[in-house]
PDB file of C-alpha atoms in Angstrom:
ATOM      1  CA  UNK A   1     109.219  82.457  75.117  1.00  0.00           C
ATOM      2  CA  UNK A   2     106.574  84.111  77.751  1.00  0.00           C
ATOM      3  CA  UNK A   3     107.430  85.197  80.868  1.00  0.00           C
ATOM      4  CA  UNK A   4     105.494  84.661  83.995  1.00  0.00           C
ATOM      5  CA  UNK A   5     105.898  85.396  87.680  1.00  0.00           C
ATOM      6  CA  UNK A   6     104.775  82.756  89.701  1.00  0.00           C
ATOM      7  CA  UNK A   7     101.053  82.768  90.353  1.00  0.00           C
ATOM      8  CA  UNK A   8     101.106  82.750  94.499  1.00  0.00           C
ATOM      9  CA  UNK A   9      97.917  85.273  94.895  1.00  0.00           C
ATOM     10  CA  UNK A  10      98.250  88.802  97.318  1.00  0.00           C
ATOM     11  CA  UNK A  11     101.254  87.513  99.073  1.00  0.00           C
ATOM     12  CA  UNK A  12     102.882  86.739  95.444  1.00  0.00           C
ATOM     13  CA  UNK A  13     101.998  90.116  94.137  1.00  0.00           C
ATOM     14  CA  UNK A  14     103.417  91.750  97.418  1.00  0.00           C
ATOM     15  CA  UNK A  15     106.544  89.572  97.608  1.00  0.00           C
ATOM     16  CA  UNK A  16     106.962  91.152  93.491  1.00  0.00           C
ATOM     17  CA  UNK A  17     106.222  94.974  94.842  1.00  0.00           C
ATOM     18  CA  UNK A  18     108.587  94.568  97.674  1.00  0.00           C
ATOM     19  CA  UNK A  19     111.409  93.213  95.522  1.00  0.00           C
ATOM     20  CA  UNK A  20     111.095  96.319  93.396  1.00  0.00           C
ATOM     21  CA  UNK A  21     110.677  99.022  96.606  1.00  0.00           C
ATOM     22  CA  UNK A  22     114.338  97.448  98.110  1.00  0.00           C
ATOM     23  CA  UNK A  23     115.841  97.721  94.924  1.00  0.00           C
ATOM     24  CA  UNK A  24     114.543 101.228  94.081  1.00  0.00           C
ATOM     25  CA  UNK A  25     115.736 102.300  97.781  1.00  0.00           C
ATOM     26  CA  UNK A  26     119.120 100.904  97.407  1.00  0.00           C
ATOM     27  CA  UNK A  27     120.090 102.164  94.219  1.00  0.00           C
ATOM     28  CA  UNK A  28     119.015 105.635  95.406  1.00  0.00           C
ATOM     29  CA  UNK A  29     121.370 104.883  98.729  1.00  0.00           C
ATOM     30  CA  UNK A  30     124.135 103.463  96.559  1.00  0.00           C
ATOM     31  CA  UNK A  31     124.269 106.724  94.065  1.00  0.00           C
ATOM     32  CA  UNK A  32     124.934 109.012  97.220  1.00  0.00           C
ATOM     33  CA  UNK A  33     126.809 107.266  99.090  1.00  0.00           C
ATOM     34  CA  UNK A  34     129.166 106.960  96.192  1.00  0.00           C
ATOM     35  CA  UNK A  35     128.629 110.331  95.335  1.00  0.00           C
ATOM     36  CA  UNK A  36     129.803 111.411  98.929  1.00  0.00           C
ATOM     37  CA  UNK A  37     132.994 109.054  99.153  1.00  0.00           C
ATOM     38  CA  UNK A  38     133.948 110.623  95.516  1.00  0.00           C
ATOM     39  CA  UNK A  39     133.743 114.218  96.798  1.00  0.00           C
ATOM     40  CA  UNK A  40     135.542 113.544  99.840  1.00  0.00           C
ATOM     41  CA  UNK A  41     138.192 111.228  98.499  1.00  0.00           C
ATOM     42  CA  UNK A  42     138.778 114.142  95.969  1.00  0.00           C
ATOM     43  CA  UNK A  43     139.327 116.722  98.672  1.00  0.00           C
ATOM     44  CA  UNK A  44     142.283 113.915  99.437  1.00  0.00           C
ATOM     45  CA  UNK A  45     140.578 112.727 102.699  1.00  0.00           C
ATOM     46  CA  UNK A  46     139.294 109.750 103.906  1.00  0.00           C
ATOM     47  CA  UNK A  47     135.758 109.569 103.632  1.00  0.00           C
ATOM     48  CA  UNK A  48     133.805 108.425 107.275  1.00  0.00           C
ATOM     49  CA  UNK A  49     132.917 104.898 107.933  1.00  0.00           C
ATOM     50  CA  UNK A  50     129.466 105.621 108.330  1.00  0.00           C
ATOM     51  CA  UNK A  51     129.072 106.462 104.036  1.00  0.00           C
ATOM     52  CA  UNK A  52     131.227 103.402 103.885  1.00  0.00           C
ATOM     53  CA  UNK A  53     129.121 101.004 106.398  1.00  0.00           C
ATOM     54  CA  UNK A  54     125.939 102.221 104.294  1.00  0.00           C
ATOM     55  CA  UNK A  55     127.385 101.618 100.857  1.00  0.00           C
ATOM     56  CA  UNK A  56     128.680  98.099 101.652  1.00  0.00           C
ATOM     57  CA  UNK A  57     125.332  97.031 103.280  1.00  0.00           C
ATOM     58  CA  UNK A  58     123.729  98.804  99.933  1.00  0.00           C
ATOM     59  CA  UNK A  59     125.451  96.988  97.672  1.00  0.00           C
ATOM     60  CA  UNK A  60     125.324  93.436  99.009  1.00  0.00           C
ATOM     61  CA  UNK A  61     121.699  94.021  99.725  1.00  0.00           C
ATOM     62  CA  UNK A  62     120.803  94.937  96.078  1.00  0.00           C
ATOM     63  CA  UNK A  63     122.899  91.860  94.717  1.00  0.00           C
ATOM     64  CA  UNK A  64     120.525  89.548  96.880  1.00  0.00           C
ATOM     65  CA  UNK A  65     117.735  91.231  96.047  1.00  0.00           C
ATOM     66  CA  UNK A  66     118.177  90.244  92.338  1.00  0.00           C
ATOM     67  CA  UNK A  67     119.042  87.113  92.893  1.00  0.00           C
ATOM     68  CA  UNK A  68     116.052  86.045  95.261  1.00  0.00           C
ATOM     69  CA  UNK A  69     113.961  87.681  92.648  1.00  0.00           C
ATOM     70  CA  UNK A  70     115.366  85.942  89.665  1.00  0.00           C
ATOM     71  CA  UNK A  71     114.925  82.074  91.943  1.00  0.00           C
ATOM     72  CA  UNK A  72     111.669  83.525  92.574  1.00  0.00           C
ATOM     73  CA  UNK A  73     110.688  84.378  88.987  1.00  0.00           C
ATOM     74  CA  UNK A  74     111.793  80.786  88.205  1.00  0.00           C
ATOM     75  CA  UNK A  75     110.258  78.771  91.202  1.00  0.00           C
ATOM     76  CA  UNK A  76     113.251  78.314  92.870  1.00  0.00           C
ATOM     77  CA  UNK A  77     113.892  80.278  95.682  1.00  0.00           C
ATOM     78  CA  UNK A  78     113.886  78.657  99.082  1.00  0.00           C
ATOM     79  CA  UNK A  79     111.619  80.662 100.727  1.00  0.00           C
ATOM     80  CA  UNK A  80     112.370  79.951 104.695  1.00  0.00           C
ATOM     81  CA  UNK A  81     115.905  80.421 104.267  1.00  0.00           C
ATOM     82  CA  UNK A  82     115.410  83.538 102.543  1.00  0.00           C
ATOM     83  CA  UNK A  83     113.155  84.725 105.185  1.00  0.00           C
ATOM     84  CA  UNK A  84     115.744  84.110 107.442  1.00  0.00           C
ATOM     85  CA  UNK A  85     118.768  86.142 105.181  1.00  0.00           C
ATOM     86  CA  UNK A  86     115.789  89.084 104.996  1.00  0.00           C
ATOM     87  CA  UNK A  87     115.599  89.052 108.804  1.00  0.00           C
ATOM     88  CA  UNK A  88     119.519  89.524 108.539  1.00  0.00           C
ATOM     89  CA  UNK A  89     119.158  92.365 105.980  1.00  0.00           C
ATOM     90  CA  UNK A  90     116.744  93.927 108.412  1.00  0.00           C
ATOM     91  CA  UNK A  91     118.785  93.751 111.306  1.00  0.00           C
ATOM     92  CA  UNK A  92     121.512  95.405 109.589  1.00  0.00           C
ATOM     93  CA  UNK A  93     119.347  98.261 108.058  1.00  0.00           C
ATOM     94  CA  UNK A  94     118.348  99.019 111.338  1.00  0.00           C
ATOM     95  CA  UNK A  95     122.137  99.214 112.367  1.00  0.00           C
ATOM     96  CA  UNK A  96     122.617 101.865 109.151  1.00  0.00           C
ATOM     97  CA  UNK A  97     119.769 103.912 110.238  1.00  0.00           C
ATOM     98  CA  UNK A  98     121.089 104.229 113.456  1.00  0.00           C
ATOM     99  CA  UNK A  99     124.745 104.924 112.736  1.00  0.00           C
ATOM    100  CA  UNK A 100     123.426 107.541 109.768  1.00  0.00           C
ATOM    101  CA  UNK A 101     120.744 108.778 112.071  1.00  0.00           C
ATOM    102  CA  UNK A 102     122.138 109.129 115.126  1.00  0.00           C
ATOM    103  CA  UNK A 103     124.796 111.991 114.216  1.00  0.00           C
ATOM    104  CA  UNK A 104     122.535 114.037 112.415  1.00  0.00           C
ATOM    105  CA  UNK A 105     118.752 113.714 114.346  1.00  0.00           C
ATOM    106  CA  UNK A 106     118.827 116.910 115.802  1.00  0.00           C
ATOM    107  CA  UNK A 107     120.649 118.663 112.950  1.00  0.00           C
ATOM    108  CA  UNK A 108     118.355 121.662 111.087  1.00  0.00           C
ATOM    109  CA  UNK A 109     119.275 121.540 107.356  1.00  0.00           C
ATOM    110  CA  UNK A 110     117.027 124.581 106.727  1.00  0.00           C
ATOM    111  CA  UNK A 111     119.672 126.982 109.041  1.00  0.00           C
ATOM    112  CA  UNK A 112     122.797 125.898 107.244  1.00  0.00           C
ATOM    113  CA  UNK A 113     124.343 127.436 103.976  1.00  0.00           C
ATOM    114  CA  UNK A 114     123.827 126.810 100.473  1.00  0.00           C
ATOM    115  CA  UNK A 115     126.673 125.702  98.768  1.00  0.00           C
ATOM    116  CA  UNK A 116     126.833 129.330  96.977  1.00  0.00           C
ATOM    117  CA  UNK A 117     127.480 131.014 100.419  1.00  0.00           C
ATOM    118  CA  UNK A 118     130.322 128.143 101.711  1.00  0.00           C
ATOM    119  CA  UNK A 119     132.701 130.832 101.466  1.00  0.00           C
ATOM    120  CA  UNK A 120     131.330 132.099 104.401  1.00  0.00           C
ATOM    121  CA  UNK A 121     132.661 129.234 106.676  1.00  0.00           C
ATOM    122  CA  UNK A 122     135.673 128.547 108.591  1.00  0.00           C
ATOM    123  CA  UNK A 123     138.636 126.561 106.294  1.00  0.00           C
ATOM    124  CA  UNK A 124     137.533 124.692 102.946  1.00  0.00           C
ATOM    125  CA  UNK A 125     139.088 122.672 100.151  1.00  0.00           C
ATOM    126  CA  UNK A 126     138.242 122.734  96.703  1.00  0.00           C
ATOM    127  CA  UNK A 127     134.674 120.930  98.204  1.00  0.00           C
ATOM    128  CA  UNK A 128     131.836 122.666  99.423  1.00  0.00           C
ATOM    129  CA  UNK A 129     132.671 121.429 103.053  1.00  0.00           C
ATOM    130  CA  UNK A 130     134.652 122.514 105.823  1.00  0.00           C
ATOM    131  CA  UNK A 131     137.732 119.670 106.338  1.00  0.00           C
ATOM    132  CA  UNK A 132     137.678 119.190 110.052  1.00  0.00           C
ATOM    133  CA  UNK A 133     140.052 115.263 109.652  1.00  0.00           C
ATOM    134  CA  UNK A 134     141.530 114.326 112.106  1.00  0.00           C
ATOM    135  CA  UNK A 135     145.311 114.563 111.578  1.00  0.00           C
ATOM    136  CA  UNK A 136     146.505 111.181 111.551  1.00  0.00           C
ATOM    137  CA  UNK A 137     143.965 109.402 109.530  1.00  0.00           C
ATOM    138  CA  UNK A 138     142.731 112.455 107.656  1.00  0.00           C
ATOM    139  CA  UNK A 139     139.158 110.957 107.974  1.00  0.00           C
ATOM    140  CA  UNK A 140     136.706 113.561 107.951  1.00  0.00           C
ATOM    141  CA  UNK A 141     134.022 113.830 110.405  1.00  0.00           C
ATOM    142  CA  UNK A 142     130.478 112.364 109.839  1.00  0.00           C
ATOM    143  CA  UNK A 143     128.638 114.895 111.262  1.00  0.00           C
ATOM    144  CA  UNK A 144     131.111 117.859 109.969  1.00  0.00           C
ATOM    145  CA  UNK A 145     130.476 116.652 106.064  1.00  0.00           C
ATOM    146  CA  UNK A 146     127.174 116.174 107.050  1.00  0.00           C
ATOM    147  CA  UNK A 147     126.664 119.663 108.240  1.00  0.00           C
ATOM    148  CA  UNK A 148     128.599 121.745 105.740  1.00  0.00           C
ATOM    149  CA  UNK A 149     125.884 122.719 103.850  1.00  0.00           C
ATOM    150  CA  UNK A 150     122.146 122.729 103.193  1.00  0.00           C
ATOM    151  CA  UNK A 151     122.290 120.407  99.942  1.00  0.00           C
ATOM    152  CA  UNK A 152     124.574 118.318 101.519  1.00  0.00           C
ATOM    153  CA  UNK A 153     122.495 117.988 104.905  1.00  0.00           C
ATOM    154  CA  UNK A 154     119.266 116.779 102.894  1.00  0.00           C
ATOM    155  CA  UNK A 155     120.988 114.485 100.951  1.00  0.00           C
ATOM    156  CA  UNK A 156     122.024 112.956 104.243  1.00  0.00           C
ATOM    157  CA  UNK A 157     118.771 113.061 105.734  1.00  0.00           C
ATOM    158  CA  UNK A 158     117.247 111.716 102.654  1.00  0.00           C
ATOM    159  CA  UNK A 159     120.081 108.433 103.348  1.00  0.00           C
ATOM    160  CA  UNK A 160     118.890 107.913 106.359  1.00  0.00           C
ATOM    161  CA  UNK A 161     114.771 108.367 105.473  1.00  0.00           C
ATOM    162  CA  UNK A 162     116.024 105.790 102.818  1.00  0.00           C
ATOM    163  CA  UNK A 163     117.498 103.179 105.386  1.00  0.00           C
ATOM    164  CA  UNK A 164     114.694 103.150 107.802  1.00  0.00           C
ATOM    165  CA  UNK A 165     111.974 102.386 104.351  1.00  0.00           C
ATOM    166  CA  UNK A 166     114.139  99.888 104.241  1.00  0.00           C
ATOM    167  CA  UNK A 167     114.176  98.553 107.625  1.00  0.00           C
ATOM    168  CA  UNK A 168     110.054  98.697 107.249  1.00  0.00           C
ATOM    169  CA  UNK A 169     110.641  96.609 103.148  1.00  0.00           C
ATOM    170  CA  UNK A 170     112.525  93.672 104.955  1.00  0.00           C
ATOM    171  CA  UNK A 171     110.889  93.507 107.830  1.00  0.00           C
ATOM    172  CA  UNK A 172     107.757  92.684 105.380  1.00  0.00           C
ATOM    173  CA  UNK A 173     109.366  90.538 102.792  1.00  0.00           C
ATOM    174  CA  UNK A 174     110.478  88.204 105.431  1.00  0.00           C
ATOM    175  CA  UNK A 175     106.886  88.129 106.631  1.00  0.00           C
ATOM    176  CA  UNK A 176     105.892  87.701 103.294  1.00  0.00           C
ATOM    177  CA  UNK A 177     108.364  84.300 102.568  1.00  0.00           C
ATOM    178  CA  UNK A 178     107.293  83.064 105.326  1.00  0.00           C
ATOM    179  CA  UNK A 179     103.876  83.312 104.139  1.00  0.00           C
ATOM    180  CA  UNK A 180     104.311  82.094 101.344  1.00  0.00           C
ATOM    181  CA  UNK A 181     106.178  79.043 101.919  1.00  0.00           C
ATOM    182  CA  UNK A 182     103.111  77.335 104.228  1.00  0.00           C
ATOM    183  CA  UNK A 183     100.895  78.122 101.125  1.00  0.00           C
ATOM    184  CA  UNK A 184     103.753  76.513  99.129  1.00  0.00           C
ATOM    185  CA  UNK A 185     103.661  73.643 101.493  1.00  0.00           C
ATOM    186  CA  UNK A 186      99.701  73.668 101.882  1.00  0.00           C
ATOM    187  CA  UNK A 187      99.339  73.588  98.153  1.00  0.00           C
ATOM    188  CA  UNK A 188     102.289  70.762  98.095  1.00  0.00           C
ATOM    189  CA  UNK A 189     100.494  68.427 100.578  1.00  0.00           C
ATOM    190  CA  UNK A 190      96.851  68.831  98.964  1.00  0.00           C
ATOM    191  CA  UNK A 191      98.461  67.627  95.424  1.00  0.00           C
ATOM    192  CA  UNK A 192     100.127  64.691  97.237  1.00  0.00           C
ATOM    193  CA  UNK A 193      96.967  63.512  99.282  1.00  0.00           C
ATOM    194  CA  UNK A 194      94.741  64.033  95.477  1.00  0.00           C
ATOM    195  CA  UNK A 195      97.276  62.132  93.904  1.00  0.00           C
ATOM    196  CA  UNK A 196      97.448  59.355  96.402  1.00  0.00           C
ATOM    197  CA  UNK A 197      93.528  59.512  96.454  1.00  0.00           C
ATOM    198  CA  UNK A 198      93.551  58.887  92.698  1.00  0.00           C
ATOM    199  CA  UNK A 199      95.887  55.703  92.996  1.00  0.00           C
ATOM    200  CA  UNK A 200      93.552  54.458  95.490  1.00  0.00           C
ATOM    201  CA  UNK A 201      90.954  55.109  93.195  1.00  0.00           C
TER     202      UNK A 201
END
């Protein structure tokens, strides 16, 4: 059996590079994410909803992007609604980078410790991070995980680098659906008028 991707010219080619950019990026955002709720749910505290907004939106993103790919591959993906669902995954993207962001803009990772000098801080668990939870919830602090040290501070960063690419990848797959569905259209109506030509004929 050969496989082929559908033969849709530039925008078909950057519809297929796309794809692969989002689901590069998300696996990337999924793996520390998870990594970051594991370490903080082992220190027996409840990790911030920030890591938990991003890993949600990460996950549900990379299902549809595998899915929309595979209807693609096969000729079957409806290409204005999926525009539409991309604008969606944009819009909340842009809410990820902003929550991850936000906390952590102004925050130097360069100054802070390496995880071999964390014994130099205030109070820590068995983690590499000061536990500053609140008392009732025993959630830790976004910002306070975020700063504890310099590993942990570019990882963060790197999060949030991650969510804005991916603000910039959705924002030009659902240009790119959109695009393609008038050439879908375009190519639809031509092969109806030759064919009606024909009968005339």
């Amino acid at each position: 059996m050969r496989f082929q991707a559908p033969q849709l010219g530039a925008l078909g080619v950057t519809y297929t590079v796309m794809r692969a950019c989002q689901f590069a990026a998300l696996i990337a955002v999924i793996g520390l994410c998870a990594n970051f709720i594991g370490e903080i749910a082992t220190a027996e505290r409840d990790p911030p909803s920030e890591l938990i907004g991003a890993l949600t939106v990460s996950v549900t993103a990379v299902i549809y992007v595998v899915i929309t790919y595979i209807l693609y591959y096969d000729n079957m993906l409806p290409l204005l609604i999926t525009a539409i669902f991309d604008s969606v995954l944009l819009i909340a993207s842009i809410v990820v980078a902003s929550l991850i962001g936000k906390p952590i803009s102004m925050l130097n990772c360069a100054v802070l410790f390496s995880k071999s000098d964390t014994s130099l801080t205030t109070y820590y668990t068995s983690l590499p991070f000061p536990v500053r939870a609140n008392a009732i919830t025993k959630t830790l602090s976004y910002f306070t995980f975020a700063a504890a040290d310099k590993t942990t501070c570019y990882e963060v960063k790197a999060v949030w680098g991650l969510a804005i690419a991916l603000c910039v990848l959705f924002a030009f797959t659902s240009i790119v659906c959109v695009g393609l569905w008038q050439r879908v259209r375009r190519e639809g109506d031509a092969g109806s008028s030759a064919s009606a030509k024909d009968i005339e004929g």
